[in-house]
Amino acid sequence: MVIAAQNVDSAFVYGAFSFGADDVIDISRNDSHVARVIDMALSGGRSAYTEYLVGEVDAQGDVTSLRIDYSDETDRRIVPMIVGGYTDREIADILHFSHQAVRNRISRLLMRSGIRNRTQLASAFLVGRLEGDDQP
């Protein structure tokens, strides 16, 4: 299913995909753009993925400048487990904490470090390792 609408924004595109749309065409754009997007949709391509879901993502900044602000040795143990793909519950089991305590520690670690999410945290950790920082 392809949805055609005017003045499409990323929130509209997310909503359309959550209801099962295959693509979204913004018909308020110029005719050549609409024709190109219709051709892409008919050939099975997805324009909305690239133009709205990827194109409007905030620039994440330079991950090489991010530094992790550990509060203690527990934080230093948690971050490599996040990088390794452990869930909060798995980390909690290993550290003998409640899973909510682990979530709270990770949230505070992100706020202290000015890091937006776990992916940036993992990137900052790996960049730090490559640069030889004193991170575990």
Coordinates of C-alpha atoms in Angstrom, one line a residue, residues 19-75:
F19 CA -0.1 1.0 10.1
G20 CA 1.4 -1.2 7.3
A21 CA 2.1 1.3 4.5
D22 CA 4.8 0.3 2.1
D23 CA 5.7 3.9 1.1
V24 CA 4.5 7.5 1.4
I25 CA 4.5 10.0 -1.5
D26 CA 4.5 13.7 -0.7
I27 CA 2.4 15.1 -3.5
S28 CA 3.0 18.7 -2.4
R29 CA 6.5 18.5 -3.9
N30 CA 7.3 19.4 -7.6
D31 CA 5.9 17.2 -10.4
S32 CA 9.3 15.7 -11.3
H33 CA 9.9 14.6 -7.7
V34 CA 6.4 13.0 -7.5
A35 CA 6.9 11.2 -10.8
R36 CA 10.3 9.9 -9.7
V37 CA 8.9 8.6 -6.4
I38 CA 5.9 7.0 -8.1
D39 CA 8.3 5.2 -10.4
M40 CA 10.4 4.1 -7.4
A41 CA 7.3 2.8 -5.6
L42 CA 6.1 0.9 -8.7
S43 CA 9.5 -0.7 -9.0
G44 CA 9.4 -1.8 -5.4
G45 CA 11.7 0.9 -4.1
R46 CA 11.0 2.9 -1.0
S47 CA 11.6 6.6 -1.1
A48 CA 10.2 7.5 2.3
Y49 CA 12.8 5.4 4.0
T50 CA 15.6 7.4 2.5
E51 CA 14.0 10.8 2.4
Y52 CA 12.2 10.9 5.7
L53 CA 13.4 8.2 8.0
V54 CA 17.1 8.7 7.1
G55 CA 17.2 12.2 5.8
E56 CA 15.6 13.8 8.8
V57 CA 17.7 12.0 11.5
D58 CA 19.5 14.5 13.7
A59 CA 23.2 14.7 13.1
Q60 CA 24.7 12.8 15.9
G61 CA 27.9 14.8 16.0
D62 CA 31.4 13.5 16.2
V63 CA 31.4 10.3 18.2
T64 CA 35.2 10.5 18.6
S65 CA 34.8 13.5 20.9
L66 CA 32.4 11.7 23.3
R67 CA 33.9 10.6 26.6
I68 CA 32.2 8.3 29.1
D69 CA 32.0 9.7 32.6
Y70 CA 32.2 6.7 34.8
S71 CA 31.1 7.2 38.5
D72 CA 32.7 3.9 39.8
E73 CA 33.9 0.5 38.9
T74 CA 30.4 -0.9 38.5
D75 CA 29.8 1.5 35.6

